[in-house]
Coordinates of C-alpha atoms in Angstrom, one line a residue:
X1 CA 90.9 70.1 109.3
X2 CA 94.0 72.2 109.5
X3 CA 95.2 74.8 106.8
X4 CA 98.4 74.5 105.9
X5 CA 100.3 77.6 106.6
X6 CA 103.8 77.9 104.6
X7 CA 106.1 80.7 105.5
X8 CA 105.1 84.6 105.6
X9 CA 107.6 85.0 103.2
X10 CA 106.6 82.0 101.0
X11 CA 102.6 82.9 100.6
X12 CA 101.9 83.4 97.3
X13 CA 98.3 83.0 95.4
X14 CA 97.9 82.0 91.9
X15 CA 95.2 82.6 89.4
X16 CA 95.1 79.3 87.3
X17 CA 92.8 77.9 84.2
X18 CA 91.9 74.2 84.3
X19 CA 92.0 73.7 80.3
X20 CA 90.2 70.2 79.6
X21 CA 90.8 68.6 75.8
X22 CA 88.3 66.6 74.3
X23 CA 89.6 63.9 72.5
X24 CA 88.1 61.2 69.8
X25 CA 89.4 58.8 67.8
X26 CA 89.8 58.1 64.1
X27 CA 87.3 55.3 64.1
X28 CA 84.4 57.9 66.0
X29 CA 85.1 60.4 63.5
X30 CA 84.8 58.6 60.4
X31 CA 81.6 57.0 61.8
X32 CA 79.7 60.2 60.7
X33 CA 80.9 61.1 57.3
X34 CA 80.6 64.9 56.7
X35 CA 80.7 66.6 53.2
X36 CA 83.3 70.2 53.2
X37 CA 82.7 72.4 50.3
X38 CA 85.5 73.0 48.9
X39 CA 86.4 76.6 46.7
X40 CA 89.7 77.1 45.1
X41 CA 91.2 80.5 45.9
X42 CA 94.1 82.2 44.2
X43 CA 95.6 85.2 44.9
X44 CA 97.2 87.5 42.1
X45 CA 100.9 88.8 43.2
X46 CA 99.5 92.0 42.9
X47 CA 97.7 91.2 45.6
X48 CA 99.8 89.2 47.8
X49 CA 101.8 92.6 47.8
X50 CA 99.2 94.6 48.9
X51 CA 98.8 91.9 51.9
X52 CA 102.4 92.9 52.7
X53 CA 102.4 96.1 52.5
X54 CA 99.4 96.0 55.2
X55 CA 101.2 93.8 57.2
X56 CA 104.4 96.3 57.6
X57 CA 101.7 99.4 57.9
X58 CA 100.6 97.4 60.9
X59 CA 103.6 95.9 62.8
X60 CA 105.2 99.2 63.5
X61 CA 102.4 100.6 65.1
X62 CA 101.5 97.7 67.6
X63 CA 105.2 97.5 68.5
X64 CA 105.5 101.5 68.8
X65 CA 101.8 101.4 71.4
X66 CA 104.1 98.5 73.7
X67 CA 107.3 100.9 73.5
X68 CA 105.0 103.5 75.1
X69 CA 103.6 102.1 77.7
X70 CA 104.4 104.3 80.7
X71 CA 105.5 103.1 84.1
X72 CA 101.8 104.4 85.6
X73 CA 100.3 102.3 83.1
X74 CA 101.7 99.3 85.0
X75 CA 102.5 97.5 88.8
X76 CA 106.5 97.0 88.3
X77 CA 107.4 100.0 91.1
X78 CA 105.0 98.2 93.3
X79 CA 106.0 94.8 93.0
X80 CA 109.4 95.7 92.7
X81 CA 109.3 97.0 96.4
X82 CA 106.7 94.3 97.2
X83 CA 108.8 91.9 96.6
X84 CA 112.3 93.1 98.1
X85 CA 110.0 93.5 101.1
X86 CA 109.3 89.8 101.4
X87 CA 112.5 89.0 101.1
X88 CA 113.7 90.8 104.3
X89 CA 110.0 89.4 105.7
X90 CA 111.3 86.1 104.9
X91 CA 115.1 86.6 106.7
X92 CA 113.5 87.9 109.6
X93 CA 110.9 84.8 110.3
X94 CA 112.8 82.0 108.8
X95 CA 113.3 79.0 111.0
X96 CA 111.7 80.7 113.8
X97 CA 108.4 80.3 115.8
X98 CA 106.2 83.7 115.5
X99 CA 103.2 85.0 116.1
X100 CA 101.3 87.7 114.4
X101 CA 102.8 90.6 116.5
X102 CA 106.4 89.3 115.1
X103 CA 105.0 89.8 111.6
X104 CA 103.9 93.1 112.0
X105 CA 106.9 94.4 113.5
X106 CA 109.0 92.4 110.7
X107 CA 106.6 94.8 107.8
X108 CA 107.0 97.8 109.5
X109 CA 110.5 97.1 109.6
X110 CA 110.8 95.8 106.0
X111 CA 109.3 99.3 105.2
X112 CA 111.6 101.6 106.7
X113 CA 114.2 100.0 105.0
X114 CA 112.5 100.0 101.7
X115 CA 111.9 103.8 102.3
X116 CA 115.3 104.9 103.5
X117 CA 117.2 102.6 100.0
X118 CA 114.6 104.6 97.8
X119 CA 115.7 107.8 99.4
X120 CA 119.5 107.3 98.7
X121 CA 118.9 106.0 95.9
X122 CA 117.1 109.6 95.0
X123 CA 119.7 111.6 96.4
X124 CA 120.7 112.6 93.2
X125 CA 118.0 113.0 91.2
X126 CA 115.5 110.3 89.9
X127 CA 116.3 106.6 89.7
X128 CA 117.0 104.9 86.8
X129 CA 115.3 101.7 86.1
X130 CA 114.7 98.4 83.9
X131 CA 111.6 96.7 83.7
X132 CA 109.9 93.7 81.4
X133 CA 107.7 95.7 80.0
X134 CA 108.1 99.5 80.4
X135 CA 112.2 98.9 79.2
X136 CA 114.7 101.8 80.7
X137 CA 113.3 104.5 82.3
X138 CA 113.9 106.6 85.1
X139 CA 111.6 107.0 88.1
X140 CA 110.6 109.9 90.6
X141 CA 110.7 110.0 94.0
X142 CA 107.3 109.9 94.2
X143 CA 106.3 107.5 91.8
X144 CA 108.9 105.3 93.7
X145 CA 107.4 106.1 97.6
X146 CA 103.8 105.6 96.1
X147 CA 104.8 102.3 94.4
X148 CA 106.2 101.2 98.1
X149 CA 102.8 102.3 99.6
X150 CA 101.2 99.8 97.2
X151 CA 103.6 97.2 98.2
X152 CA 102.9 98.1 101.8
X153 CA 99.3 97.6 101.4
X154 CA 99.8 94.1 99.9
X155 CA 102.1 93.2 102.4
X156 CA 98.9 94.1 104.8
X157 CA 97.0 91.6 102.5
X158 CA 99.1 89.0 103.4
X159 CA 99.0 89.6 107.2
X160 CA 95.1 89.5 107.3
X161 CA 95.2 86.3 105.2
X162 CA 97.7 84.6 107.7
X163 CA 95.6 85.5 110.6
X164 CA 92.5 84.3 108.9
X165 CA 94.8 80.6 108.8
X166 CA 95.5 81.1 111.9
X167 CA 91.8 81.4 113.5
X168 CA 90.6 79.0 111.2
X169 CA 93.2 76.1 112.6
X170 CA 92.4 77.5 116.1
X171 CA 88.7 77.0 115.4
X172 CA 88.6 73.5 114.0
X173 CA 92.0 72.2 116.6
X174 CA 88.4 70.8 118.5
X175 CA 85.4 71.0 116.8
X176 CA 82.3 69.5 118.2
X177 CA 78.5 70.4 117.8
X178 CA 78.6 73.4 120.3
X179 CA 81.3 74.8 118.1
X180 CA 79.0 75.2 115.2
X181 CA 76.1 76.3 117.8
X182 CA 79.0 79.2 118.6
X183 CA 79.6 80.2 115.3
X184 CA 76.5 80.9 114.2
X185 CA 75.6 82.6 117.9
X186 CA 72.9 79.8 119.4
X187 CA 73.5 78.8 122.4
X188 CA 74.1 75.2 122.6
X189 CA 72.1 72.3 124.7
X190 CA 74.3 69.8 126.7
X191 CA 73.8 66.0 125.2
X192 CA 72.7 65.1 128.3
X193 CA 69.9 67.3 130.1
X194 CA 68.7 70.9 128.6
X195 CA 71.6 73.3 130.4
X196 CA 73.1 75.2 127.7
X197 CA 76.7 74.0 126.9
X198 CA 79.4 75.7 128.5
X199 CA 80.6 78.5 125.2
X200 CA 84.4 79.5 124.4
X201 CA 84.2 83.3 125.1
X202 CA 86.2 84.2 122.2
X203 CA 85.1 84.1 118.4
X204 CA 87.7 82.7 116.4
X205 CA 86.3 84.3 113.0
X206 CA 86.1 87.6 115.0
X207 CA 86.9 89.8 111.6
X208 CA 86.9 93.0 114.3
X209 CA 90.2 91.2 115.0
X210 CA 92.2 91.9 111.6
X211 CA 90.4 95.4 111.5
X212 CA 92.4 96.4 114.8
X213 CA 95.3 94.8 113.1
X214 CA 95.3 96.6 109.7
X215 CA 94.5 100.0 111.8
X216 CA 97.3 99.4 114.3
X217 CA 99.6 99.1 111.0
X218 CA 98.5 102.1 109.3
X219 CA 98.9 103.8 112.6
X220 CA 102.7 102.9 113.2
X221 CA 103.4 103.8 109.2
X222 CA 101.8 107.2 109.8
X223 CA 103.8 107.8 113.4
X224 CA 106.7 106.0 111.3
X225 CA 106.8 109.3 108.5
X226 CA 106.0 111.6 111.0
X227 CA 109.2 110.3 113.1
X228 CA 111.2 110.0 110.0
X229 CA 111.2 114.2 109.8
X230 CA 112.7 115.1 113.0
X231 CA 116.0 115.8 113.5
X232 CA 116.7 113.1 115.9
X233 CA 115.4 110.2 113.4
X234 CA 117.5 107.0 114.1
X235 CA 117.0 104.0 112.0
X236 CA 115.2 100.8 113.3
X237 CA 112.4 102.5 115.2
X238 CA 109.6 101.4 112.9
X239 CA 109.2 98.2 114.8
X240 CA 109.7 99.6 118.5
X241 CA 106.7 102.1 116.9
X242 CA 104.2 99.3 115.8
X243 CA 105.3 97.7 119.4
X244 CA 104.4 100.6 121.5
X245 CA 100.9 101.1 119.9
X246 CA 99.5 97.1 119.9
X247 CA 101.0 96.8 123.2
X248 CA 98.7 99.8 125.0
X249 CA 95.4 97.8 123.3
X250 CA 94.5 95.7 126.0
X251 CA 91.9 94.4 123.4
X252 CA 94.1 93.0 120.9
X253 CA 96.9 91.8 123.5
X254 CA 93.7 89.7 125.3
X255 CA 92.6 88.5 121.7
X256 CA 96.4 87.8 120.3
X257 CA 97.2 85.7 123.4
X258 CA 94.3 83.3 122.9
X259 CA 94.9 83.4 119.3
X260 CA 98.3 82.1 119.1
X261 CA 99.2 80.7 122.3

């Protein structure tokens, strides 16, 4: 069994509704005869104008609650940046072969990007911007940099679903009886005499594994902003951040290389 693993930039998860119709035909139906009351209704044009007058007393005011919904109210700052994030994700990985450390250097760099076009785009004032459902409005600075944090934190979401692919693939490239006995922690008996199977050292569905990962992330965005504030700032060091801290854990190099190679 092997999960199919599209590119980064092309994950994408979808609520659906499975809607099932019931259908009978005309014959069915007029086996069971059924007897409808029927009343006879009419409305004076009196009324009928009162009906409309309702109907306009309404309309305004659902159309005037939509008019004011306000930018907080909804996720458009966020998945604007989310997206334009997977968009560079996507140019950076496309037609390549990479492992997770490639995709978290390609986020961190898809973020300091993101952040410096937000903070041009702020250099005189707030932003103006058009969305579905909130129309024209204009944006703060920090309704913009919280939005990307938001997209940031998605874009996390992604990277601890493709490792969970990528350990599930790894775990089931072989699977036999001692796997199981290994994944639940029993130790395993050899088919033929009592020694205990020989045991892969490493837990494929080790979820301590996508913890280090997510923390090594927030680490490099932290050291990222605090970087970003010195004088001496130079664009493209968000990746050679995220590099420098996963590369002193021993743990997670050990882990990554039997993950992925």
């Amino acid at each position: 069994m092997k999960i199919q693993q599209s590119q980064y930039s092309n994950v994408h998860l979808l609520d659906k509704t499975d809607k099932t119709m019931v259908s009978r035909s005309m014959t069915q139906v007029q086996q069971h005869s059924v007897s409808i009351p029927v009343d006879e209704v009419s409305i004076s044009e009196e009324g009928l104008c009162a009906l409309r007058e309702k109907v306009k007393e309404l309309t305004p005011e659902t159309e005037e609650k939509f008019q004011n919904v306000e930018i907080q109210d909804t996720n458009e700052v966020e998945w604007e940046h989310y997206t334009a994030m997977r968009e560079i994700l996507g140019q950076a990985l496309e037609n390549r072969e990479y492992d997770v450390k490639d995709v978290m250097k390609s986020v961190m760099d898809a973020y300091e990007s993101i952040y410096n076009k937000i903070l041009a785009e702020h250099e005189n004032g707030d932003r103006k911007v058009s969305y579905d459902l909130t129309g024209e409005r204009s944006i703060t600075l920090e309704e913009d940099l919280a939005g990307l944090d938001q997209a940031f934190q998605l874009c996390l979401k992604n990277l601890e679903g493709y490792i969970t692919c990528q350990q599930t693939n790894k775990a089931f490239a072989n699977p036999d009886t001692a796997w199981y006995f290994n994944r639940i922690g029993m130790q395993h008996l050899n088919e033929n005499n009592s020694q205990p199977a020989m045991r892969d050292d490493y837990n494929y569905f080790d979820k301590s594994y996508q913890e280090t990962v997510m923390e090594i992330m927030k680490q490099a965005r932290e050291e990222f902003l605090l970087q970003f504030q010195n004088p001496g700032y130079q664009k493209g060091i968000a990746s050679g951040i995220v590099s420098g801290i996963f590369e002193q854990n021993e743990e997670f190099m050990e882990k990554t290389q039997k993950l992925f190679d």
